[in-house]
Short mmCIF file of C-alpha atoms and ligand atoms in Angstrom, two decimals:
data_model
loop_
_atom_site.label_atom_id
_atom_site.label_comp_id
_atom_site.label_asym_id
_atom_site.label_seq_id
_atom_site.Cartn_x
_atom_site.Cartn_y
_atom_site.Cartn_z
CA MET A 1 0.00 0.00 0.00
CA ASN A 2 1.30 3.42 -0.86
CA ALA A 3 1.93 6.04 1.78
CA ILE A 4 -1.12 8.19 2.38
CA ASN A 5 0.55 11.37 1.14
CA GLU A 6 1.24 9.91 -2.27
CA THR A 7 -1.30 10.32 -5.04
CA PRO A 8 -0.66 7.45 -7.44
CA HIS A 9 -2.78 7.28 -10.54
CA ASP A 10 -3.73 4.29 -12.60
CA PRO A 11 -3.50 5.36 -16.26
CA ASN A 12 -6.20 2.87 -17.17
CA CYS A 13 -8.66 4.02 -14.50
CA ILE A 14 -11.60 6.13 -15.63
CA PHE A 15 -12.06 7.76 -12.20
CA CYS A 16 -8.36 8.68 -12.00
CA LYS A 17 -8.85 10.38 -15.37
CA ILE A 18 -11.99 12.16 -14.14
CA ALA A 19 -10.19 13.35 -10.99
CA ALA A 20 -7.32 14.64 -13.16
CA LYS A 21 -9.90 16.33 -15.46
CA GLN A 22 -8.61 14.35 -18.42
CA ILE A 23 -12.23 13.25 -18.82
CA PRO A 24 -14.88 15.94 -18.22
CA SER A 25 -17.48 15.52 -15.49
CA GLY A 26 -19.93 17.66 -13.58
CA VAL A 27 -17.70 18.75 -10.73
CA VAL A 28 -19.36 18.93 -7.32
CA TYR A 29 -16.29 19.42 -5.13
CA GLU A 30 -12.51 19.33 -5.36
CA ASP A 31 -9.57 19.73 -3.05
CA GLU A 32 -6.04 18.33 -3.03
CA GLU A 33 -7.10 14.82 -2.04
CA ILE A 34 -10.81 14.52 -2.80
CA PHE A 35 -13.02 14.88 -5.87
CA ALA A 36 -16.81 14.70 -6.26
CA PHE A 37 -18.79 14.66 -9.50
CA HIS A 38 -22.25 13.89 -10.86
CA ASP A 39 -22.94 10.27 -11.72
CA ILE A 40 -23.40 9.96 -15.49
CA ASN A 41 -26.37 7.62 -14.97
CA PRO A 42 -28.22 8.99 -11.93
CA TRP A 43 -30.60 6.85 -9.90
CA ALA A 44 -32.08 9.80 -8.02
CA PRO A 45 -32.61 13.57 -8.51
CA VAL A 46 -29.31 14.05 -6.66
CA HIS A 47 -26.62 11.46 -7.39
CA PHE A 48 -22.97 12.26 -7.09
CA LEU A 49 -19.83 10.22 -6.48
CA LEU A 50 -17.21 11.11 -3.90
CA ILE A 51 -13.73 9.71 -4.57
CA PRO A 52 -10.19 10.00 -3.26
CA LYS A 53 -7.89 11.37 -5.94
CA MET A 54 -5.40 8.64 -5.13
CA HIS A 55 -6.13 5.31 -6.76
CA ILE A 56 -7.55 3.08 -4.04
CA PRO A 57 -9.25 0.25 -5.94
CA SER A 58 -12.04 -0.48 -3.46
CA MET A 59 -13.22 -0.38 0.14
CA ALA A 60 -11.48 -3.75 0.52
CA HIS A 61 -8.14 -1.94 0.13
CA VAL A 62 -8.79 0.54 2.95
CA GLY A 63 -6.73 0.29 6.11
CA PRO A 64 -5.71 2.40 9.10
CA ASP A 65 -3.49 4.63 6.94
CA HIS A 66 -6.60 5.86 5.15
CA ALA A 67 -8.58 6.78 8.26
CA ALA A 68 -7.94 10.54 8.04
CA LEU A 69 -8.70 10.68 4.32
CA LEU A 70 -11.94 8.74 4.68
CA GLY A 71 -12.87 10.80 7.71
CA ARG A 72 -12.47 13.98 5.68
CA MET A 73 -14.57 12.49 2.88
CA MET A 74 -17.39 11.51 5.23
CA ALA A 75 -17.32 14.90 6.91
CA LEU A 76 -17.93 16.60 3.55
CA VAL A 77 -21.10 14.67 2.76
CA PRO A 78 -23.69 16.62 4.81
CA LYS A 79 -22.68 19.96 3.28
CA LEU A 80 -22.34 18.66 -0.29
CA ALA A 81 -25.64 16.77 -0.11
CA LEU A 82 -27.57 19.90 0.86
CA GLU A 83 -25.72 22.03 -1.70
CA GLN A 84 -26.65 19.54 -4.41
CA GLY A 85 -30.35 19.62 -3.56
CA CYS A 86 -30.96 16.92 -0.99
CA ASN A 87 -33.67 17.99 1.44
CA PRO A 88 -32.82 18.37 5.13
CA TYR A 89 -32.95 15.49 7.60
CA PRO A 90 -35.21 13.92 8.78
CA GLU A 91 -37.92 14.39 6.11
CA GLY A 92 -35.29 14.61 3.39
CA GLY A 93 -31.92 12.93 3.71
CA TYR A 94 -29.90 10.80 1.33
CA ARG A 95 -28.44 7.37 0.83
CA MET A 96 -24.74 6.53 0.73
CA VAL A 97 -23.63 3.36 -1.03
CA THR A 98 -20.20 1.83 -1.57
CA ASN A 99 -20.25 -1.22 -3.77
CA THR A 100 -17.23 -3.43 -3.13
CA GLY A 101 -16.03 -6.24 -5.37
CA ARG A 102 -17.90 -8.36 -7.86
CA GLU A 103 -20.43 -9.70 -5.38
CA GLY A 104 -20.87 -6.19 -4.00
CA GLY A 105 -21.78 -4.92 -7.46
CA GLN A 106 -18.71 -2.72 -7.99
CA GLU A 107 -18.25 -1.78 -11.65
CA VAL A 108 -15.52 0.87 -11.47
CA GLN A 109 -12.42 -0.28 -9.60
CA HIS A 110 -11.62 3.04 -7.90
CA LEU A 111 -13.11 3.59 -4.45
CA HIS A 112 -16.24 5.73 -4.63
CA PHE A 113 -19.13 6.65 -2.39
CA HIS A 114 -22.47 7.16 -4.09
CA VAL A 115 -24.57 9.91 -2.50
CA MET A 116 -28.20 9.80 -3.65
CA GLY A 117 -31.13 11.92 -2.58
CA GLY A 118 -33.91 14.28 -3.55
CA PRO A 119 -37.66 13.86 -3.76
CA ARG A 120 -39.11 10.37 -4.30
CA PRO A 121 -39.74 8.44 -6.46
CA TRP A 122 -36.25 7.66 -7.66
CA LEU A 123 -35.38 5.87 -10.86
CA ARG A 124 -33.78 3.08 -8.79
CA GLY A 125 -32.97 2.39 -5.21
P1 5GP B 1 -20.33 1.13 -9.14
O1 5GP B 1 -21.28 0.19 -9.84
O2 5GP B 1 -18.89 0.80 -9.46
O3 5GP B 1 -20.61 1.28 -7.68
O4 5GP B 1 -20.67 2.57 -9.71
C1 5GP B 1 -20.01 3.16 -10.77
C2 5GP B 1 -20.79 4.40 -11.12
O5 5GP B 1 -19.99 5.20 -11.95
C3 5GP B 1 -22.10 4.12 -11.89
O6 5GP B 1 -23.20 4.66 -11.15
C4 5GP B 1 -21.89 4.83 -13.21
O7 5GP B 1 -23.06 5.46 -13.69
C5 5GP B 1 -20.80 5.83 -12.91
N1 5GP B 1 -19.93 6.12 -14.03
C6 5GP B 1 -19.29 5.21 -14.82
N2 5GP B 1 -18.56 5.82 -15.76
C7 5GP B 1 -18.72 7.16 -15.56
C8 5GP B 1 -18.22 8.31 -16.23
O8 5GP B 1 -17.46 8.23 -17.21
N3 5GP B 1 -18.58 9.52 -15.75
C9 5GP B 1 -19.42 9.65 -14.68
N4 5GP B 1 -19.74 10.90 -14.29
N5 5GP B 1 -19.92 8.58 -14.02
C10 5GP B 1 -19.58 7.35 -14.46
ZN1 ZN B 2 -8.29 5.26 -10.16
#
């Protein structure tokens, strides 16, 4: 596992390319370590993906070295969700999903947190 302050990129990874803006996306948030963008195929009125810029393939690859990074990512969600149009808790709210591995339904092998919300009904979920 790479040191936490490194930001390795996988040249074949679509989310590494999105985070590097080599592929355009609807940017929701960006800082040195974290990127968020609109899902290209939204399930809900609000559906964005929150990713680390460094290439961590999945939740299965997360360990103690990533605790601060993941903590910062989680701490961003309430603010970003409201900014993107999720209604306030408790009548509103949102769903966070992290698919992990084949049996977990993960299609893109770069760690990402789905954040979905907005008025029901949703397309899926
Ligand atoms: P997973 O199934 O791996 O949890 O979710 C991958 C998500 O990435 C899917 O919801 C899919 O719509 C989204 N996605 C895949 N390719 C792209 C892309 O090129 N751009 C954007 N914005 N989203 C993508
Ligand atoms: Zn990647």
